[in-house]
């Protein structure tokens, strides 16, 4: 130690020589730097740098350096660190020394969780109760840095930890202590994200954390707010007891223009993140998406199976190689129109055959499109090539796009810069618009991999926004409002309404929160439009014939001597020889108005949140009345489905309490009517002439699409109201039961089962009183010939195991062999079956996890492991990876295998999950999987064995996970 006294300011510590033993050099560096931290004659800058270096050394090379030190030296370092913290007077250096202590403590927790540095725990307890504010800060800083410091003694000290944090968060005389205590509490919550009991026990600390968020933001510190964002991302359920307060605080901070833009964005990020991670508390996007995808997949399969003019997907896919090679040749054709058509074909195929098209032809297509985009003399060809690239990248798996990122970025940047100059000099923007959209699409697919290119693109993009639109945005909106006459004086069919509402919807998306100032003007006409009720009638054929067409009625024959009529005279004043065609065109325009109005409503609700709860409630009730009336009267099935979709989305946005008794009564009657109409229409279509087969098929598809939207609305109601809504649901119960009867079409059975899935998932044990209606059909549906029905049934088994309660145990036991049979079927991985199969795999995992008494876990686990990963159903993939983490973290001998022989297989599963984007950085399980890999990484031989079995793509995926999680 004394040898350092001669080192003066400006001098450097002696480096180890080139022939010096590397490990020995690090040991000496460890001693020298540790001494420098304490050596007061050195300047604060040198001591601070020494502390940073020592921490890095412990972090990167602990196993090489520390165990090689003598026990006396190890004890001396621990003692000097704690003494140094107590003696240090400079806050910055004390903080750096605390960082070293935390890093050392982290490395001194052994494999059994024993803390081999008990003195640091005593130091924490003594310091947090000290009268010295600096020592209290030091204790909190160490705990914040390493909340796992108590190791396997954490449960024993749980009450002590809680008292420590509460005491510090209530320190009214020292705001920094309150802030640091809140950060430490948040860190402790995050480190125990999977310990539900602990999170519940520490839930009463959340009000203190929220108070610290509020206080610290107004003191210019956003660290606690960042911690709140992390909790929303990783442990959102911790926020459940104080969710209202969390949202209100976030909205308040978001709207406060006195705060910095970064703070306001972070506050908004809390809400946005919760909307993505808190399925049970806010809205469950993924479930809706999976149901919509399943519905559209069903329609696609109908087209593929029929072939010919209805759908040639199946026929083309078999010869796609030849088609693509042929089309790509035309990208080099001398005539620009031919090159334009080739780009059009590539873009269409990229959409229709995604993601197979991207996986098979990425190298050829990206190269051809980039080359075509360089066609400076033909802007329309350039723009169309960029548009085709957008189609390609939108559905391109991330792992496939990354290798091309540098090349894509280089080309897109060069073209953007050139076209920006054209915009400035000539005012032309056709190509620029498409190139900017291409950049956005590439960035959206590449996600965090696009971050290094931010600085490259941002100056040009900022210039475009500042000079090409934003200065005009307010003026454009004012012009729209000035042009607008009094909507109460307009006829329902006035074309101004259609164009004006479409313009408002786009302006709302562009201006975001800034649009709120225009809401009072926009809402009146928007609601008036949404609730337009054309005059309609259901007449006997004889009555219909007695009505003169000059009265402006058009009719559609429904069969059984009945006709549906709509009065179009109010939509078209001039009666001419082309009246039917003109009226049809006018009716189409009116439909667009109603669609635009419905689509705008969720956006407007989001804007209204910024104005405050009273304004939001008032607007919602206005919207709710209009939407319910529109659902009950809308004659156009396409428009109706859009209105129903928006209504479901709005219910999820508003949550529990958004519907009053009158709303429920009216909605129940409407949904009952839609279901009764669905059954009636199917009966009418049973006897038909082959000449009208296609028309009837279209009607059937429309009916099924409306059925999916009925399911969407019920899903939103169940997810918001839980078991409280069951008495209301009973008026629909028998109709839903009819849907799942064995003789019903597969689409009926699929969506009927989906509705009962929601009953089980969101109403938990209370759902069992309806078990007699759906349990047996659901069990039988596990073996159904339709994969969509199998998928809905398998999902139902999974939620029964997870949420259903004790009464469902026998059913879970009975379902298990049926699930395994589906998984092990010869064609289970075929394209049309894979989603149903993956839901079965997930359901087996949920039964083992939540109802292990229903399964022979030791027998099933090896098979279950062999079925992983899930690549198609991303939502269920998360469940399986979380369960896999549970098993690995508990050192399950079956999963790990004797002497960890299964670890290479587990590495392969994790790698494939990353490659196929079944594991995403934002998922909580990505961190857990990365920790599994890191634990193996420290064991050299085992690590080498695991990595050597992976191909290059898998190895890169493992590294990406380690770098990002």
Tab-separated table of C-alpha atoms in Angstrom, residues 77-414:
chain	number	residue	atom	x	y	z
A	77	UNK	CA	-10.107	-6.171	-0.030
A	78	UNK	CA	-13.557	-6.741	1.509
A	79	UNK	CA	-12.582	-4.891	4.669
A	80	UNK	CA	-10.980	-1.977	2.818
A	81	UNK	CA	-14.046	-1.577	0.583
A	82	UNK	CA	-16.424	-1.239	3.531
A	83	UNK	CA	-13.997	1.001	5.430
A	84	UNK	CA	-13.523	3.098	2.315
A	85	UNK	CA	-17.259	3.644	1.925
A	86	UNK	CA	-17.555	4.789	5.538
A	87	UNK	CA	-14.516	7.077	5.365
A	88	UNK	CA	-15.143	8.588	1.933
A	89	UNK	CA	-16.302	12.210	1.885
A	90	UNK	CA	-16.694	12.669	-1.879
A	91	UNK	CA	-20.159	11.425	-2.967
A	92	UNK	CA	-19.061	10.424	-6.471
A	93	UNK	CA	-16.201	8.241	-5.242
A	94	UNK	CA	-18.344	6.763	-2.456
A	95	UNK	CA	-20.904	5.829	-5.120
A	96	UNK	CA	-18.217	4.194	-7.295
A	97	UNK	CA	-16.907	2.293	-4.299
A	98	UNK	CA	-20.445	1.083	-3.582
A	99	UNK	CA	-20.581	-0.170	-7.171
A	100	UNK	CA	-17.435	-2.218	-6.511
A	101	UNK	CA	-18.916	-3.630	-3.305
A	102	UNK	CA	-22.116	-4.601	-5.120
A	103	UNK	CA	-20.148	-6.276	-7.932
A	104	UNK	CA	-18.011	-8.190	-5.455
A	105	UNK	CA	-21.105	-9.262	-3.498
A	106	UNK	CA	-22.751	-10.434	-6.727
A	107	UNK	CA	-19.784	-12.702	-7.429
A	108	UNK	CA	-19.608	-13.976	-3.857
A	109	UNK	CA	-23.044	-15.637	-3.998
A	110	UNK	CA	-22.243	-19.319	-4.538
A	111	UNK	CA	-24.242	-21.850	-6.549
A	112	UNK	CA	-26.407	-22.693	-3.528
A	113	UNK	CA	-27.205	-19.033	-2.939
A	114	UNK	CA	-24.945	-18.614	0.108
A	115	UNK	CA	-23.526	-15.115	0.579
A	116	UNK	CA	-19.817	-15.596	1.290
A	117	UNK	CA	-19.493	-12.009	2.470
A	118	UNK	CA	-21.781	-11.782	5.531
A	119	UNK	CA	-20.065	-8.574	6.660
A	120	UNK	CA	-21.652	-6.673	3.770
A	121	UNK	CA	-25.134	-7.597	5.032
A	122	UNK	CA	-24.308	-6.287	8.505
A	123	UNK	CA	-22.932	-3.147	6.850
A	124	UNK	CA	-26.233	-2.665	5.015
A	125	UNK	CA	-28.328	-3.014	8.170
A	126	UNK	CA	-26.069	-0.710	10.199
A	127	UNK	CA	-25.809	1.923	7.458
A	128	UNK	CA	-29.501	2.120	6.646
A	129	UNK	CA	-30.199	2.930	10.308
A	130	UNK	CA	-27.303	5.391	10.579
A	131	UNK	CA	-27.761	9.099	11.234
A	132	UNK	CA	-25.251	9.692	8.443
A	133	UNK	CA	-27.202	10.434	5.250
A	134	UNK	CA	-24.218	9.428	3.130
A	135	UNK	CA	-24.154	5.952	4.667
A	136	UNK	CA	-27.895	5.519	4.183
A	137	UNK	CA	-27.421	6.449	0.528
A	138	UNK	CA	-24.550	3.974	0.276
A	139	UNK	CA	-26.631	1.107	1.667
A	140	UNK	CA	-29.499	1.848	-0.705
A	141	UNK	CA	-27.127	2.213	-3.640
A	142	UNK	CA	-25.594	-1.213	-3.019
A	143	UNK	CA	-29.013	-2.802	-2.621
A	144	UNK	CA	-30.304	-1.058	-5.770
A	145	UNK	CA	-27.270	-2.272	-7.701
A	146	UNK	CA	-27.577	-5.858	-6.447
A	147	UNK	CA	-31.009	-6.626	-4.949
A	148	UNK	CA	-30.132	-10.331	-4.792
A	149	UNK	CA	-27.465	-9.639	-2.177
A	150	UNK	CA	-29.286	-11.688	0.489
A	151	UNK	CA	-29.000	-14.845	-1.590
A	152	UNK	CA	-30.820	-17.840	-0.132
A	153	UNK	CA	-31.442	-15.852	3.075
A	154	UNK	CA	-33.777	-13.449	1.287
A	155	UNK	CA	-36.979	-15.064	2.552
A	156	UNK	CA	-35.628	-14.941	6.108
A	157	UNK	CA	-34.872	-11.208	5.816
A	158	UNK	CA	-37.994	-10.301	3.809
A	159	UNK	CA	-39.665	-8.258	6.553
A	160	UNK	CA	-36.382	-6.519	7.352
A	161	UNK	CA	-35.929	-5.578	3.685
A	162	UNK	CA	-39.451	-4.268	3.513
A	163	UNK	CA	-39.080	-2.180	6.683
A	164	UNK	CA	-35.789	-0.806	5.372
A	165	UNK	CA	-37.366	0.355	2.112
A	166	UNK	CA	-40.515	1.738	3.747
A	167	UNK	CA	-38.485	3.635	6.331
A	168	UNK	CA	-36.296	5.222	3.656
A	169	UNK	CA	-39.212	6.091	1.349
A	170	UNK	CA	-40.825	7.925	4.273
A	171	UNK	CA	-37.715	10.032	5.021
A	172	UNK	CA	-39.340	13.456	4.629
A	173	UNK	CA	-36.159	15.395	5.388
A	174	UNK	CA	-34.049	13.857	2.610
A	175	UNK	CA	-35.626	13.720	-0.865
A	176	UNK	CA	-32.557	11.945	-2.373
A	177	UNK	CA	-33.046	9.109	0.142
A	178	UNK	CA	-36.708	8.780	-0.869
A	179	UNK	CA	-35.761	8.690	-4.543
A	180	UNK	CA	-32.999	6.125	-4.080
A	181	UNK	CA	-35.227	3.964	-1.874
A	182	UNK	CA	-37.889	3.951	-4.600
A	183	UNK	CA	-35.296	2.909	-7.180
A	184	UNK	CA	-34.048	0.182	-4.844
A	185	UNK	CA	-37.608	-1.061	-4.276
A	186	UNK	CA	-38.228	-1.134	-8.035
A	187	UNK	CA	-34.971	-3.021	-8.570
A	188	UNK	CA	-35.973	-5.571	-5.922
A	189	UNK	CA	-39.375	-6.052	-7.584
A	190	UNK	CA	-37.759	-6.544	-10.993
A	191	UNK	CA	-35.287	-9.085	-9.639
A	192	UNK	CA	-38.218	-11.085	-8.216
A	193	UNK	CA	-40.550	-10.682	-11.195
A	194	UNK	CA	-41.669	-14.332	-11.142
A	195	UNK	CA	-42.255	-14.562	-7.378
A	196	UNK	CA	-45.972	-13.804	-7.245
A	197	UNK	CA	-46.233	-14.110	-3.465
A	198	UNK	CA	-43.346	-11.694	-2.906
A	199	UNK	CA	-44.766	-9.150	-5.367
A	200	UNK	CA	-48.089	-9.278	-3.550
A	201	UNK	CA	-46.353	-8.889	-0.177
A	202	UNK	CA	-44.479	-5.814	-1.433
A	203	UNK	CA	-47.463	-4.261	-3.229
A	204	UNK	CA	-47.918	-1.646	-0.482
A	205	UNK	CA	-44.563	-0.124	-1.491
A	206	UNK	CA	-45.981	0.893	-4.860
A	207	UNK	CA	-47.696	4.125	-3.674
A	208	UNK	CA	-44.310	5.257	-2.346
A	209	UNK	CA	-42.665	4.446	-5.681
A	210	UNK	CA	-45.344	6.421	-7.541
A	211	UNK	CA	-44.901	9.364	-5.176
A	212	UNK	CA	-41.152	9.266	-5.790
A	213	UNK	CA	-41.767	9.179	-9.549
A	214	UNK	CA	-43.839	12.332	-9.283
A	215	UNK	CA	-41.420	14.170	-6.974
A	216	UNK	CA	-38.240	13.225	-8.819
A	217	UNK	CA	-39.599	14.231	-12.226
A	218	UNK	CA	-40.180	17.768	-10.996
A	219	UNK	CA	-36.647	17.802	-9.616
A	220	UNK	CA	-35.238	17.015	-13.052
A	221	UNK	CA	-34.553	13.321	-12.331
A	222	UNK	CA	-36.265	10.669	-14.451
A	223	UNK	CA	-34.475	7.622	-12.976
A	224	UNK	CA	-37.479	6.419	-10.926
A	225	UNK	CA	-39.770	6.935	-13.909
A	226	UNK	CA	-37.456	4.727	-15.961
A	227	UNK	CA	-37.744	2.092	-13.235
A	228	UNK	CA	-41.539	2.312	-13.523
A	229	UNK	CA	-41.266	1.688	-17.279
A	230	UNK	CA	-39.174	-1.413	-16.532
A	231	UNK	CA	-41.782	-2.694	-14.071
A	232	UNK	CA	-44.525	-2.147	-16.661
A	233	UNK	CA	-42.442	-4.144	-19.112
A	234	UNK	CA	-41.186	-6.976	-16.897
A	235	UNK	CA	-43.526	-7.240	-13.895
A	236	UNK	CA	-46.780	-5.510	-14.910
A	237	UNK	CA	-48.868	-7.546	-12.466
A	238	UNK	CA	-47.110	-5.788	-9.615
A	239	UNK	CA	-48.965	-2.630	-10.687
A	240	UNK	CA	-52.398	-4.266	-10.555
A	241	UNK	CA	-53.458	-3.050	-7.058
A	242	UNK	CA	-52.602	0.551	-7.967
A	243	UNK	CA	-53.188	0.460	-11.711
A	244	UNK	CA	-55.575	3.421	-11.693
A	245	UNK	CA	-53.077	5.562	-9.794
A	246	UNK	CA	-50.259	4.458	-12.110
A	247	UNK	CA	-52.211	5.397	-15.225
A	248	UNK	CA	-53.411	8.700	-13.797
A	249	UNK	CA	-49.871	9.669	-12.811
A	250	UNK	CA	-48.535	8.689	-16.227
A	251	UNK	CA	-51.235	10.691	-17.995
A	252	UNK	CA	-50.589	13.679	-15.780
A	253	UNK	CA	-46.845	13.631	-16.455
A	254	UNK	CA	-47.396	13.002	-20.141
A	255	UNK	CA	-49.612	16.073	-20.431
A	256	UNK	CA	-47.405	18.415	-18.384
A	257	UNK	CA	-45.571	20.707	-20.792
A	258	UNK	CA	-43.339	21.923	-17.942
A	259	UNK	CA	-41.510	18.594	-17.996
A	260	UNK	CA	-38.865	17.666	-20.544
A	261	UNK	CA	-39.842	15.815	-23.714
A	262	UNK	CA	-37.928	12.771	-22.482
A	263	UNK	CA	-39.877	12.657	-19.211
A	264	UNK	CA	-43.196	13.030	-20.996
A	265	UNK	CA	-42.232	10.297	-23.464
A	266	UNK	CA	-41.266	7.992	-20.600
A	267	UNK	CA	-44.634	8.608	-18.943
A	268	UNK	CA	-46.353	7.736	-22.198
A	269	UNK	CA	-44.120	4.672	-22.463
A	270	UNK	CA	-45.550	3.358	-19.167
A	271	UNK	CA	-49.054	3.341	-20.670
A	272	UNK	CA	-47.977	1.961	-24.035
A	273	UNK	CA	-45.864	-0.759	-22.440
A	274	UNK	CA	-48.727	-1.803	-20.151
A	275	UNK	CA	-51.019	-2.040	-23.159
A	276	UNK	CA	-48.544	-4.540	-24.586
A	277	UNK	CA	-47.643	-6.531	-21.474
A	278	UNK	CA	-50.617	-6.392	-19.083
A	279	UNK	CA	-53.026	-8.718	-20.838
A	280	UNK	CA	-55.389	-9.253	-17.909
A	281	UNK	CA	-55.421	-5.633	-16.822
A	282	UNK	CA	-55.755	-3.606	-20.000
A	283	UNK	CA	-56.334	-5.393	-23.243
A	284	UNK	CA	-55.210	-8.606	-24.793
A	285	UNK	CA	-54.062	-7.706	-28.318
A	286	UNK	CA	-52.525	-11.042	-29.005
A	287	UNK	CA	-55.700	-13.004	-28.450
A	288	UNK	CA	-57.666	-10.801	-30.840
A	289	UNK	CA	-54.927	-11.028	-33.418
A	290	UNK	CA	-54.772	-14.806	-33.146
A	291	UNK	CA	-58.543	-15.092	-33.587
A	292	UNK	CA	-58.547	-12.698	-36.582
A	293	UNK	CA	-55.671	-14.543	-38.170
A	294	UNK	CA	-57.475	-17.829	-37.630
A	295	UNK	CA	-60.606	-16.440	-39.328
A	296	UNK	CA	-58.729	-15.093	-42.314
A	297	UNK	CA	-56.711	-18.299	-42.543
A	298	UNK	CA	-59.964	-20.216	-42.782
A	299	UNK	CA	-61.183	-18.078	-45.709
A	300	UNK	CA	-57.799	-18.526	-47.407
A	301	UNK	CA	-58.035	-22.298	-47.041
A	302	UNK	CA	-61.456	-22.277	-48.706
A	303	UNK	CA	-59.998	-20.415	-51.680
A	304	UNK	CA	-56.952	-22.687	-51.872
A	305	UNK	CA	-59.057	-25.842	-51.716
A	306	UNK	CA	-61.478	-24.758	-54.440
A	307	UNK	CA	-58.767	-23.500	-56.823
A	308	UNK	CA	-59.621	-22.033	-60.230
A	309	UNK	CA	-61.132	-18.586	-60.340
A	310	UNK	CA	-61.818	-18.528	-56.606
A	311	UNK	CA	-58.202	-19.029	-55.605
A	312	UNK	CA	-55.050	-20.286	-57.339
A	313	UNK	CA	-52.676	-20.005	-54.348
A	314	UNK	CA	-52.232	-23.765	-54.109
A	315	UNK	CA	-51.589	-24.155	-57.814
A	316	UNK	CA	-49.035	-21.330	-57.924
A	317	UNK	CA	-47.152	-22.326	-54.792
A	318	UNK	CA	-46.097	-25.628	-56.356
A	319	UNK	CA	-44.322	-23.827	-59.221
A	320	UNK	CA	-43.247	-20.710	-57.339
A	321	UNK	CA	-39.558	-21.251	-58.098
A	322	UNK	CA	-40.183	-21.091	-61.835
A	323	UNK	CA	-42.544	-18.117	-61.537
A	324	UNK	CA	-40.128	-16.054	-59.455
A	325	UNK	CA	-37.154	-16.781	-61.719
A	326	UNK	CA	-39.251	-15.829	-64.734
A	327	UNK	CA	-40.560	-12.579	-63.194
A	328	UNK	CA	-37.133	-11.466	-61.963
A	329	UNK	CA	-35.810	-11.564	-65.520
A	330	UNK	CA	-38.256	-8.808	-66.420
A	331	UNK	CA	-36.765	-6.495	-63.777
A	332	UNK	CA	-33.976	-5.956	-66.327
A	333	UNK	CA	-36.254	-5.560	-69.355
A	334	UNK	CA	-35.438	-2.553	-71.594
A	335	UNK	CA	-38.980	-1.202	-71.382
A	336	UNK	CA	-39.875	0.667	-68.160
A	337	UNK	CA	-43.493	-0.517	-68.224
A	338	UNK	CA	-42.319	-4.122	-68.177
A	339	UNK	CA	-40.009	-3.401	-65.235
A	340	UNK	CA	-42.931	-1.648	-63.513
A	341	UNK	CA	-45.137	-4.729	-64.033
A	342	UNK	CA	-42.390	-7.021	-62.725
A	343	UNK	CA	-42.161	-4.974	-59.516
A	344	UNK	CA	-45.933	-5.166	-59.183
A	345	UNK	CA	-45.851	-8.967	-59.489
A	346	UNK	CA	-43.037	-9.278	-56.924
A	347	UNK	CA	-44.889	-7.085	-54.439
A	348	UNK	CA	-48.093	-9.090	-54.859
A	349	UNK	CA	-46.338	-12.436	-54.422
A	350	UNK	CA	-44.473	-11.115	-51.372
A	351	UNK	CA	-47.851	-10.478	-49.754
A	352	UNK	CA	-49.770	-13.522	-50.998
A	353	UNK	CA	-47.084	-16.134	-50.266
A	354	UNK	CA	-45.540	-14.639	-47.125
A	355	UNK	CA	-43.438	-15.719	-45.313
A	356	UNK	CA	-42.578	-18.679	-47.586
A	357	UNK	CA	-41.743	-16.292	-50.416
A	358	UNK	CA	-39.325	-14.330	-48.225
A	359	UNK	CA	-37.657	-17.458	-46.822
A	360	UNK	CA	-37.073	-19.006	-50.269
A	361	UNK	CA	-36.206	-16.013	-52.427
A	362	UNK	CA	-34.772	-13.306	-50.151
A	363	UNK	CA	-31.352	-13.228	-51.815
A	364	UNK	CA	-32.678	-12.923	-55.384
A	365	UNK	CA	-35.565	-10.548	-54.666
A	366	UNK	CA	-33.762	-8.000	-52.492
A	367	UNK	CA	-30.930	-7.741	-54.988
A	368	UNK	CA	-33.318	-7.315	-57.943
A	369	UNK	CA	-35.423	-4.677	-56.226
A	370	UNK	CA	-32.428	-2.613	-55.087
A	371	UNK	CA	-31.033	-2.699	-58.609
A	372	UNK	CA	-34.399	-1.619	-60.049
A	373	UNK	CA	-34.639	1.224	-57.520
A	374	UNK	CA	-31.519	2.762	-59.063
A	375	UNK	CA	-33.468	3.537	-62.242
A	376	UNK	CA	-33.085	7.322	-61.905
A	377	UNK	CA	-34.565	8.054	-65.342
A	378	UNK	CA	-37.902	6.383	-64.550
A	379	UNK	CA	-39.287	7.640	-61.229
A	380	UNK	CA	-42.446	5.522	-61.447
A	381	UNK	CA	-40.376	2.346	-61.780
A	382	UNK	CA	-38.212	3.480	-58.855
A	383	UNK	CA	-41.257	4.144	-56.721
A	384	UNK	CA	-42.850	0.810	-57.598
A	385	UNK	CA	-39.667	-1.082	-56.780
A	386	UNK	CA	-39.633	0.661	-53.388
A	387	UNK	CA	-43.303	-0.257	-52.899
A	388	UNK	CA	-42.508	-3.920	-53.669
A	389	UNK	CA	-39.666	-3.761	-51.139
A	390	UNK	CA	-42.175	-2.541	-48.546
A	391	UNK	CA	-44.402	-5.559	-49.232
A	392	UNK	CA	-41.383	-7.844	-48.972
A	393	UNK	CA	-39.979	-6.473	-45.697
A	394	UNK	CA	-43.334	-6.196	-43.920
A	395	UNK	CA	-43.644	-9.995	-43.763
A	396	UNK	CA	-39.948	-10.860	-43.780
A	397	UNK	CA	-38.647	-12.697	-40.688
A	398	UNK	CA	-36.177	-10.493	-38.868
A	399	UNK	CA	-33.370	-13.055	-38.964
A	400	UNK	CA	-33.534	-13.210	-42.773
A	401	UNK	CA	-33.398	-9.447	-43.222
A	402	UNK	CA	-30.469	-8.675	-40.898
A	403	UNK	CA	-27.682	-9.945	-43.214
A	404	UNK	CA	-28.904	-7.535	-45.906
A	405	UNK	CA	-29.263	-4.570	-43.582
A	406	UNK	CA	-26.034	-2.768	-44.495
A	407	UNK	CA	-26.714	-3.116	-48.211
A	408	UNK	CA	-30.351	-2.043	-47.846
A	409	UNK	CA	-29.431	0.954	-45.737
A	410	UNK	CA	-26.720	2.074	-48.136
A	411	UNK	CA	-29.028	1.973	-51.170
A	412	UNK	CA	-32.024	3.520	-49.423
A	413	UNK	CA	-29.960	6.334	-47.969
A	414	UNK	CA	-28.369	7.245	-51.305
